[in-house]
């Protein structure tokens, strides 16, 4: 079997095109705006933020980057978030991770208004997702993974999904999202015993552990769908957590790295911001709205 490629680059470009036309048809004077807070000088973070701004610019979405010194205190950073929460022109707020070690990310992410939390990292949104509530803002990478799985056209209900990794930003929310799709989900991590045997039982594999080429051909059941979230650099070349060359000979569908989950993550962030903007607009237009902007 030679796997069909789930082309995240192509799908993401289609989603961005659709968003672009939706934005251009919004009423004049209303442009969704994403605020990105970047703390410190992490080079990888700067590249990610630049890419997000470029993607927003290309679809006519506003993107304000707020650069803060790594020495900033937790309280000052919280103040910045409260101001953005209160600013009616800002529709989405994200804080680029990682933060400097003296700042507790949970304190910061919890302070973002759930309505503007377009990364879906506020525990309130994570909780809504866990409760299978439709109004949860779902974080971009898991949401992009689900879109790629749907692209395969394969029915997800009843399938055994094995997720490798349990981080708050990828493994956990992806597992929850797949559970909400009626998959039977096994969550694995660095303490899991017999990982290859567990992975071999999977109809769907999501590899998100940051271990270059970890998943080998003999870990994969013939016909499994393989989503590779990993972004690793080996010998200055990007690779995922799945040995693509080997595994694509047994999988039915597989995502490449680069060009798989990565571009979908950015597209889903833009989609979340657009959707948040529309919700906020109707909230403010609501005649009974008691928020201070509608009362002033
Ligand atoms: P984390 O380092 O936060 O989490 C890694 C997870 O993998 C942990 O749960 C860890 O277990 C588990 N793990 C580590 N080694 C093994 C192993 N040998 N076997 C089984 N499980 C293991 O990483 P992230 O979740 O943030 O990211 C994972 C990967 O995805 C990275 O390569 C990252 O660059 C990439 N990524 C890609 C994105 C995209 O858009 N394509 C977006 C975000 C991340 P334990 O909990 O026990 O430590």
mmCIF file of C-alpha atoms and ligand atoms in Angstrom:
data_model
loop_
_atom_site.group_PDB
_atom_site.id
_atom_site.type_symbol
_atom_site.label_atom_id
_atom_site.label_comp_id
_atom_site.label_asym_id
_atom_site.label_seq_id
_atom_site.Cartn_x
_atom_site.Cartn_y
_atom_site.Cartn_z
ATOM 1 C CA UNK A 1 0.000 0.000 0.000
ATOM 2 C CA UNK A 2 1.234 3.511 -0.741
ATOM 3 C CA UNK A 3 -0.434 6.118 1.427
ATOM 4 C CA UNK A 4 -2.449 9.028 0.075
ATOM 5 C CA UNK A 5 -0.954 12.316 1.255
ATOM 6 C CA UNK A 6 -3.217 14.514 3.365
ATOM 7 C CA UNK A 7 -2.032 17.819 1.938
ATOM 8 C CA UNK A 8 -2.250 20.385 4.756
ATOM 9 C CA UNK A 9 -0.624 23.089 2.672
ATOM 10 C CA UNK A 10 -3.319 22.875 -0.018
ATOM 11 C CA UNK A 11 -6.219 22.558 2.432
ATOM 12 C CA UNK A 12 -4.918 25.467 4.525
ATOM 13 C CA UNK A 13 -4.601 27.633 1.433
ATOM 14 C CA UNK A 14 -8.243 26.883 0.496
ATOM 15 C CA UNK A 15 -9.385 27.760 4.030
ATOM 16 C CA UNK A 16 -7.419 31.026 3.967
ATOM 17 C CA UNK A 17 -8.929 31.909 0.581
ATOM 18 C CA UNK A 18 -12.454 31.336 1.944
ATOM 19 C CA UNK A 19 -11.695 33.432 5.015
ATOM 20 C CA UNK A 20 -10.304 36.182 2.820
ATOM 21 C CA UNK A 21 -13.516 36.411 0.817
ATOM 22 C CA UNK A 22 -15.626 36.303 4.000
ATOM 23 C CA UNK A 23 -13.573 39.157 5.477
ATOM 24 C CA UNK A 24 -13.871 41.269 2.340
ATOM 25 C CA UNK A 25 -17.654 40.873 2.441
ATOM 26 C CA UNK A 26 -17.933 42.128 6.040
ATOM 27 C CA UNK A 27 -19.532 45.504 6.578
ATOM 28 C CA UNK A 28 -17.240 48.463 5.971
ATOM 29 C CA UNK A 29 -15.124 49.503 8.926
ATOM 30 C CA UNK A 30 -15.205 46.048 10.517
ATOM 31 C CA UNK A 31 -11.962 44.117 10.248
ATOM 32 C CA UNK A 32 -11.242 41.215 12.623
ATOM 33 C CA UNK A 33 -8.040 41.897 14.559
ATOM 34 C CA UNK A 34 -5.731 39.398 16.239
ATOM 35 C CA UNK A 35 -3.355 40.560 18.981
ATOM 36 C CA UNK A 36 -0.206 38.502 19.452
ATOM 37 C CA UNK A 37 1.851 38.974 22.602
ATOM 38 C CA UNK A 38 5.503 38.041 22.228
ATOM 39 C CA UNK A 39 7.605 38.061 25.383
ATOM 40 C CA UNK A 40 11.397 37.957 25.102
ATOM 41 C CA UNK A 41 13.791 37.089 22.330
ATOM 42 C CA UNK A 42 13.111 33.410 21.510
ATOM 43 C CA UNK A 43 14.142 33.135 17.839
ATOM 44 C CA UNK A 44 11.697 30.295 16.978
ATOM 45 C CA UNK A 45 8.832 32.261 18.592
ATOM 46 C CA UNK A 46 9.721 35.337 16.533
ATOM 47 C CA UNK A 47 9.509 33.270 13.337
ATOM 48 C CA UNK A 48 6.148 31.746 14.346
ATOM 49 C CA UNK A 49 4.751 35.207 15.168
ATOM 50 C CA UNK A 50 6.022 36.656 11.890
ATOM 51 C CA UNK A 51 4.346 33.798 9.979
ATOM 52 C CA UNK A 52 1.046 34.372 11.775
ATOM 53 C CA UNK A 53 1.141 38.094 10.948
ATOM 54 C CA UNK A 54 1.974 37.394 7.298
ATOM 55 C CA UNK A 55 -0.922 34.912 7.063
ATOM 56 C CA UNK A 56 -3.316 37.413 8.679
ATOM 57 C CA UNK A 57 -2.158 40.245 6.384
ATOM 58 C CA UNK A 58 -2.716 38.075 3.323
ATOM 59 C CA UNK A 59 -6.400 37.508 4.115
ATOM 60 C CA UNK A 60 -7.090 41.104 5.148
ATOM 61 C CA UNK A 61 -7.205 40.371 8.884
ATOM 62 C CA UNK A 62 -5.542 42.837 11.254
ATOM 63 C CA UNK A 63 -2.676 41.545 13.375
ATOM 64 C CA UNK A 64 -1.059 43.602 16.133
ATOM 65 C CA UNK A 65 2.159 42.265 17.590
ATOM 66 C CA UNK A 66 2.894 43.396 21.116
ATOM 67 C CA UNK A 67 6.560 42.808 21.905
ATOM 68 C CA UNK A 68 7.505 42.815 25.576
ATOM 69 C CA UNK A 69 10.874 42.457 27.313
ATOM 70 C CA UNK A 70 11.683 39.052 28.851
ATOM 71 C CA UNK A 71 12.133 40.874 32.183
ATOM 72 C CA UNK A 72 8.425 41.832 32.304
ATOM 73 C CA UNK A 73 6.686 40.784 35.527
ATOM 74 C CA UNK A 74 3.588 38.612 35.663
ATOM 75 C CA UNK A 75 1.401 41.505 36.852
ATOM 76 C CA UNK A 76 2.484 43.826 34.036
ATOM 77 C CA UNK A 77 1.799 41.088 31.499
ATOM 78 C CA UNK A 78 -1.634 40.495 33.058
ATOM 79 C CA UNK A 79 -2.351 44.244 32.769
ATOM 80 C CA UNK A 80 -1.571 44.076 29.030
ATOM 81 C CA UNK A 81 -4.021 41.194 28.659
ATOM 82 C CA UNK A 82 -6.771 42.976 30.623
ATOM 83 C CA UNK A 83 -6.392 46.015 28.334
ATOM 84 C CA UNK A 84 -6.714 43.814 25.248
ATOM 85 C CA UNK A 85 -9.712 42.019 26.789
ATOM 86 C CA UNK A 86 -11.372 45.426 27.227
ATOM 87 C CA UNK A 87 -10.464 46.756 23.800
ATOM 88 C CA UNK A 88 -13.534 46.259 21.557
ATOM 89 C CA UNK A 89 -11.393 46.464 18.401
ATOM 90 C CA UNK A 90 -9.363 43.388 19.348
ATOM 91 C CA UNK A 91 -11.155 40.102 18.577
ATOM 92 C CA UNK A 92 -8.503 37.503 19.317
ATOM 93 C CA UNK A 93 -5.609 37.385 21.786
ATOM 94 C CA UNK A 94 -2.774 34.892 21.827
ATOM 95 C CA UNK A 95 0.361 34.714 23.918
ATOM 96 C CA UNK A 96 3.232 33.060 22.087
ATOM 97 C CA UNK A 97 4.661 30.238 24.197
ATOM 98 C CA UNK A 98 7.035 29.485 25.804
ATOM 99 C CA UNK A 99 7.089 32.303 28.353
ATOM 100 C CA UNK A 100 10.171 33.138 30.445
ATOM 101 C CA UNK A 101 10.522 30.773 33.433
ATOM 102 C CA UNK A 102 9.504 33.400 36.053
ATOM 103 C CA UNK A 103 6.026 33.681 34.495
ATOM 104 C CA UNK A 104 3.402 31.001 35.145
ATOM 105 C CA UNK A 105 1.724 30.332 31.771
ATOM 106 C CA UNK A 106 -1.465 29.098 33.460
ATOM 107 C CA UNK A 107 -1.945 32.479 35.210
ATOM 108 C CA UNK A 108 -1.493 34.270 31.900
ATOM 109 C CA UNK A 109 -3.619 31.990 29.698
ATOM 110 C CA UNK A 110 -6.434 31.980 32.280
ATOM 111 C CA UNK A 111 -6.579 35.794 32.109
ATOM 112 C CA UNK A 112 -7.431 35.916 28.403
ATOM 113 C CA UNK A 113 -11.146 36.508 27.889
ATOM 114 C CA UNK A 114 -12.630 33.130 26.863
ATOM 115 C CA UNK A 115 -14.397 34.902 23.966
ATOM 116 C CA UNK A 116 -11.054 36.180 22.615
ATOM 117 C CA UNK A 117 -8.998 33.091 23.497
ATOM 118 C CA UNK A 118 -8.405 32.066 19.871
ATOM 119 C CA UNK A 119 -5.628 29.608 20.805
ATOM 120 C CA UNK A 120 -8.172 27.846 23.060
ATOM 121 C CA UNK A 121 -5.539 27.526 25.817
ATOM 122 C CA UNK A 122 -7.610 29.171 28.569
ATOM 123 C CA UNK A 123 -8.644 26.322 30.915
ATOM 124 C CA UNK A 124 -12.241 27.531 30.516
ATOM 125 C CA UNK A 125 -12.212 26.673 26.801
ATOM 126 C CA UNK A 126 -10.290 23.447 27.463
ATOM 127 C CA UNK A 127 -13.038 22.585 29.975
ATOM 128 C CA UNK A 128 -15.816 23.361 27.488
ATOM 129 C CA UNK A 129 -14.106 21.036 25.017
ATOM 130 C CA UNK A 130 -13.863 18.335 27.691
ATOM 131 C CA UNK A 131 -17.610 18.767 28.332
ATOM 132 C CA UNK A 132 -18.260 18.506 24.573
ATOM 133 C CA UNK A 133 -19.813 21.979 24.496
ATOM 134 C CA UNK A 134 -20.269 23.398 20.989
ATOM 135 C CA UNK A 135 -19.232 26.909 21.996
ATOM 136 C CA UNK A 136 -15.671 25.912 23.020
ATOM 137 C CA UNK A 137 -12.891 27.638 21.104
ATOM 138 C CA UNK A 138 -10.807 24.647 20.042
ATOM 139 C CA UNK A 139 -7.067 25.141 19.873
ATOM 140 C CA UNK A 140 -5.646 25.465 16.417
ATOM 141 C CA UNK A 141 -3.434 22.375 16.110
ATOM 142 C CA UNK A 142 -6.047 19.823 17.284
ATOM 143 C CA UNK A 143 -8.682 21.555 15.155
ATOM 144 C CA UNK A 144 -6.359 21.349 12.146
ATOM 145 C CA UNK A 145 -5.697 17.659 12.852
ATOM 146 C CA UNK A 146 -9.433 16.945 12.863
ATOM 147 C CA UNK A 147 -9.896 18.815 9.556
ATOM 148 C CA UNK A 148 -7.122 16.714 7.999
ATOM 149 C CA UNK A 149 -8.718 13.506 9.297
ATOM 150 C CA UNK A 150 -12.089 14.581 7.869
ATOM 151 C CA UNK A 151 -10.347 15.280 4.551
ATOM 152 C CA UNK A 152 -9.582 11.553 4.311
ATOM 153 C CA UNK A 153 -13.341 10.920 4.096
ATOM 154 C CA UNK A 154 -12.977 8.026 6.547
ATOM 155 C CA UNK A 155 -15.721 7.654 9.192
ATOM 156 C CA UNK A 156 -14.099 8.426 12.565
ATOM 157 C CA UNK A 157 -16.795 7.009 14.830
ATOM 158 C CA UNK A 158 -15.727 3.760 16.501
ATOM 159 C CA UNK A 159 -12.120 3.944 15.301
ATOM 160 C CA UNK A 160 -9.262 3.316 17.718
ATOM 161 C CA UNK A 161 -7.090 6.455 17.844
ATOM 162 C CA UNK A 162 -3.700 6.336 19.550
ATOM 163 C CA UNK A 163 -2.292 9.750 20.428
ATOM 164 C CA UNK A 164 1.427 9.893 21.241
ATOM 165 C CA UNK A 165 1.936 12.848 23.595
ATOM 166 C CA UNK A 166 -0.224 14.425 26.306
ATOM 167 C CA UNK A 167 0.760 18.102 26.287
ATOM 168 C CA UNK A 168 -1.863 20.724 27.070
ATOM 169 C CA UNK A 169 -1.470 22.269 23.636
ATOM 170 C CA UNK A 170 -1.530 19.184 21.406
ATOM 171 C CA UNK A 171 -1.883 15.678 22.901
ATOM 172 C CA UNK A 172 -4.631 16.289 25.472
ATOM 173 C CA UNK A 173 -6.973 18.481 23.404
ATOM 174 C CA UNK A 174 -6.502 16.227 20.361
ATOM 175 C CA UNK A 175 -7.432 13.183 22.442
ATOM 176 C CA UNK A 176 -10.530 14.967 23.751
ATOM 177 C CA UNK A 177 -11.538 16.099 20.283
ATOM 178 C CA UNK A 178 -11.235 12.543 18.945
ATOM 179 C CA UNK A 179 -13.193 11.193 21.908
ATOM 180 C CA UNK A 180 -15.908 13.741 21.055
ATOM 181 C CA UNK A 181 -15.908 12.250 17.531
ATOM 182 C CA UNK A 182 -16.732 8.868 19.096
ATOM 183 C CA UNK A 183 -13.259 7.421 18.611
ATOM 184 C CA UNK A 184 -11.885 5.019 21.217
ATOM 185 C CA UNK A 185 -8.820 6.929 22.360
ATOM 186 C CA UNK A 186 -5.558 5.712 23.893
ATOM 187 C CA UNK A 187 -3.317 8.487 25.172
ATOM 188 C CA UNK A 188 0.365 7.562 25.389
ATOM 189 C CA UNK A 189 3.384 9.407 26.789
ATOM 190 C CA UNK A 190 6.986 9.012 27.857
ATOM 191 C CA UNK A 191 6.080 6.528 30.637
ATOM 192 C CA UNK A 192 3.970 4.309 28.372
ATOM 193 C CA UNK A 193 5.162 0.720 28.263
ATOM 194 C CA UNK A 194 5.109 -1.264 25.028
ATOM 195 C CA UNK A 195 4.420 1.836 22.912
ATOM 196 C CA UNK A 196 4.975 0.082 19.547
ATOM 197 C CA UNK A 197 2.418 -2.642 20.453
ATOM 198 C CA UNK A 198 -0.179 -0.045 21.458
ATOM 199 C CA UNK A 199 0.405 2.051 18.339
ATOM 200 C CA UNK A 200 0.081 -1.088 16.198
ATOM 201 C CA UNK A 201 -3.560 -1.447 17.347
ATOM 202 C CA UNK A 202 -4.469 2.017 16.045
ATOM 203 C CA UNK A 203 -6.761 2.832 13.139
ATOM 204 C CA UNK A 204 -5.654 6.460 13.589
ATOM 205 C CA UNK A 205 -2.220 7.520 14.869
ATOM 206 C CA UNK A 206 -1.499 11.073 15.977
ATOM 207 C CA UNK A 207 2.199 11.484 16.730
ATOM 208 C CA UNK A 208 2.922 14.593 18.831
ATOM 209 C CA UNK A 209 5.952 13.829 20.984
ATOM 210 C CA UNK A 210 8.836 15.756 19.420
ATOM 211 C CA UNK A 211 10.939 12.620 18.789
ATOM 212 C CA UNK A 212 12.359 12.604 15.243
ATOM 213 C CA UNK A 213 11.171 9.637 13.130
ATOM 214 C CA UNK A 214 10.035 7.680 16.220
ATOM 215 C CA UNK A 215 7.117 5.848 14.581
ATOM 216 C CA UNK A 216 8.431 3.062 12.341
ATOM 217 C CA UNK A 217 6.768 0.895 9.718
ATOM 218 C CA UNK A 218 6.446 -2.128 12.023
ATOM 219 C CA UNK A 219 4.543 0.030 14.580
ATOM 220 C CA UNK A 220 1.762 0.713 12.068
ATOM 221 C CA UNK A 221 -1.210 -1.465 11.156
ATOM 222 C CA UNK A 222 -1.794 -1.815 7.415
ATOM 223 C CA UNK A 223 -4.258 0.886 6.341
ATOM 224 C CA UNK A 224 -3.943 3.132 9.428
ATOM 225 C CA UNK A 225 -4.300 6.913 9.055
ATOM 226 C CA UNK A 226 -1.177 8.677 10.308
ATOM 227 C CA UNK A 227 -1.085 12.318 11.405
ATOM 228 C CA UNK A 228 2.408 13.591 12.133
ATOM 229 C CA UNK A 229 2.422 16.699 14.327
ATOM 230 C CA UNK A 230 6.140 16.692 15.153
ATOM 231 C CA UNK A 231 8.432 19.459 13.989
ATOM 232 C CA UNK A 232 12.045 18.420 14.496
ATOM 233 C CA UNK A 233 15.293 19.496 12.931
ATOM 234 C CA UNK A 234 17.811 16.778 12.110
ATOM 235 C CA UNK A 235 20.981 17.741 10.193
ATOM 236 C CA UNK A 236 19.366 21.108 9.542
ATOM 237 C CA UNK A 237 16.399 19.422 7.827
ATOM 238 C CA UNK A 238 12.791 19.366 9.079
ATOM 239 C CA UNK A 239 11.269 16.018 9.956
ATOM 240 C CA UNK A 240 8.309 14.769 11.952
ATOM 241 C CA UNK A 241 7.786 12.158 14.656
ATOM 242 C CA UNK A 242 6.987 9.549 11.998
ATOM 243 C CA UNK A 243 9.455 7.878 9.662
ATOM 244 C CA UNK A 244 7.596 9.113 6.580
ATOM 245 C CA UNK A 245 9.402 7.005 3.960
ATOM 246 C CA UNK A 246 8.849 3.755 5.818
ATOM 247 C CA UNK A 247 5.362 4.410 7.165
ATOM 248 C CA UNK A 248 3.871 5.714 3.913
ATOM 249 C CA UNK A 249 4.232 2.179 2.522
ATOM 250 C CA UNK A 250 1.750 0.761 5.092
ATOM 251 C CA UNK A 251 -0.556 3.675 5.998
ATOM 252 C CA UNK A 252 -3.701 4.523 4.016
ATOM 253 C CA UNK A 253 -3.327 8.283 4.581
ATOM 254 C CA UNK A 254 -0.386 10.246 5.967
ATOM 255 C CA UNK A 255 0.522 13.894 6.564
ATOM 256 C CA UNK A 256 3.917 15.142 5.409
ATOM 257 C CA UNK A 257 6.317 17.314 7.415
ATOM 258 C CA UNK A 258 6.520 20.069 6.364
ATOM 259 C CA UNK A 259 3.197 20.710 4.619
ATOM 260 C CA UNK A 260 0.826 18.764 6.870
ATOM 261 C CA UNK A 261 -0.335 19.892 10.313
ATOM 262 C CA UNK A 262 1.848 23.049 10.420
ATOM 263 C CA UNK A 263 -0.005 25.129 7.787
ATOM 264 C CA UNK A 264 -3.357 23.900 9.173
ATOM 265 C CA UNK A 265 -2.455 25.272 12.620
ATOM 266 C CA UNK A 266 -2.051 28.782 11.204
ATOM 267 C CA UNK A 267 -5.241 28.511 9.103
ATOM 268 C CA UNK A 268 -7.246 27.363 12.154
ATOM 269 C CA UNK A 269 -5.922 30.261 14.245
ATOM 270 C CA UNK A 270 -7.183 32.674 11.577
ATOM 271 C CA UNK A 271 -10.514 30.834 11.421
ATOM 272 C CA UNK A 272 -10.887 30.982 15.210
ATOM 273 C CA UNK A 273 -10.186 34.730 15.128
ATOM 274 C CA UNK A 274 -12.726 35.305 12.360
ATOM 275 C CA UNK A 275 -15.377 33.271 14.189
ATOM 276 C CA UNK A 276 -14.644 35.056 17.477
ATOM 277 C CA UNK A 277 -15.001 38.428 15.730
ATOM 278 C CA UNK A 278 -18.403 37.489 14.297
ATOM 279 C CA UNK A 279 -19.609 36.275 17.713
ATOM 280 C CA UNK A 280 -18.391 39.433 19.432
ATOM 281 C CA UNK A 281 -20.005 41.623 16.793
ATOM 282 C CA UNK A 282 -23.394 40.003 17.331
ATOM 283 C CA UNK A 283 -22.867 40.210 21.118
ATOM 284 C CA UNK A 284 -22.307 43.976 20.905
ATOM 285 C CA UNK A 285 -25.239 44.422 18.538
ATOM 286 C CA UNK A 286 -27.523 42.578 20.928
ATOM 287 C CA UNK A 287 -29.965 45.105 22.373
ATOM 288 C CA UNK A 288 -29.743 43.687 25.891
ATOM 289 C CA UNK A 289 -25.947 43.672 26.041
ATOM 290 C CA UNK A 290 -24.771 45.025 29.391
ATOM 291 C CA UNK A 291 -21.060 45.226 28.610
ATOM 292 C CA UNK A 292 -19.403 48.576 29.228
ATOM 293 C CA UNK A 293 -18.807 49.270 25.509
ATOM 294 C CA UNK A 294 -22.489 48.819 24.691
ATOM 295 C CA UNK A 295 -23.551 50.882 27.708
ATOM 296 C CA UNK A 296 -21.242 53.835 26.933
HETATM 297 P P1 LIG B 1 5.749 18.628 24.571
HETATM 298 O O1 LIG B 1 7.236 18.467 24.713
HETATM 299 O O2 LIG B 1 5.040 19.630 25.389
HETATM 300 O O3 LIG B 1 5.068 17.212 24.819
HETATM 301 C C1 LIG B 1 5.600 16.040 24.282
HETATM 302 C C2 LIG B 1 4.773 14.884 24.729
HETATM 303 O O4 LIG B 1 5.302 13.706 24.142
HETATM 304 C C3 LIG B 1 4.780 14.664 26.238
HETATM 305 O O5 LIG B 1 3.489 14.303 26.669
HETATM 306 C C4 LIG B 1 5.762 13.520 26.439
HETATM 307 O O6 LIG B 1 5.446 12.672 27.529
HETATM 308 C C5 LIG B 1 5.565 12.733 25.162
HETATM 309 N N1 LIG B 1 6.773 11.990 24.782
HETATM 310 C C6 LIG B 1 8.051 12.433 24.723
HETATM 311 N N2 LIG B 1 8.874 11.446 24.345
HETATM 312 C C7 LIG B 1 8.102 10.351 24.163
HETATM 313 C C8 LIG B 1 8.377 9.005 23.778
HETATM 314 N N3 LIG B 1 9.609 8.597 23.488
HETATM 315 N N4 LIG B 1 7.349 8.153 23.697
HETATM 316 C C9 LIG B 1 6.077 8.548 23.977
HETATM 317 N N5 LIG B 1 5.762 9.795 24.345
HETATM 318 C C10 LIG B 1 6.763 10.687 24.433
HETATM 319 O O7 LIG B 1 5.519 18.897 23.015
HETATM 320 P P2 LIG B 1 4.246 19.517 22.248
HETATM 321 O O8 LIG B 1 3.051 18.716 22.521
HETATM 322 O O9 LIG B 1 4.221 20.968 22.423
HETATM 323 O O10 LIG B 1 4.714 19.261 20.736
HETATM 324 C C11 LIG B 1 4.932 17.959 20.248
HETATM 325 C C12 LIG B 1 5.571 18.062 18.865
HETATM 326 O O11 LIG B 1 4.670 18.732 18.003
HETATM 327 C C13 LIG B 1 6.842 18.877 18.825
HETATM 328 O O12 LIG B 1 7.696 18.341 17.821
HETATM 329 C C14 LIG B 1 6.373 20.258 18.409
HETATM 330 O O13 LIG B 1 7.384 20.991 17.741
HETATM 331 C C15 LIG B 1 5.275 19.887 17.463
HETATM 332 N N6 LIG B 1 4.232 20.893 17.330
HETATM 333 C C16 LIG B 1 3.785 21.125 16.065
HETATM 334 C C17 LIG B 1 2.777 22.006 15.838
HETATM 335 C C18 LIG B 1 2.304 22.199 14.451
HETATM 336 O O14 LIG B 1 1.576 23.123 14.191
HETATM 337 N N7 LIG B 1 2.667 21.314 13.523
HETATM 338 C C19 LIG B 1 2.156 22.776 16.931
HETATM 339 C C20 LIG B 1 2.654 22.422 18.237
HETATM 340 C C21 LIG B 1 3.655 21.509 18.405
HETATM 341 P P3 LIG B 1 5.436 13.192 29.055
HETATM 342 O O15 LIG B 1 4.152 13.916 29.223
HETATM 343 O O16 LIG B 1 5.498 11.959 29.852
HETATM 344 O O17 LIG B 1 6.632 14.079 29.193
#
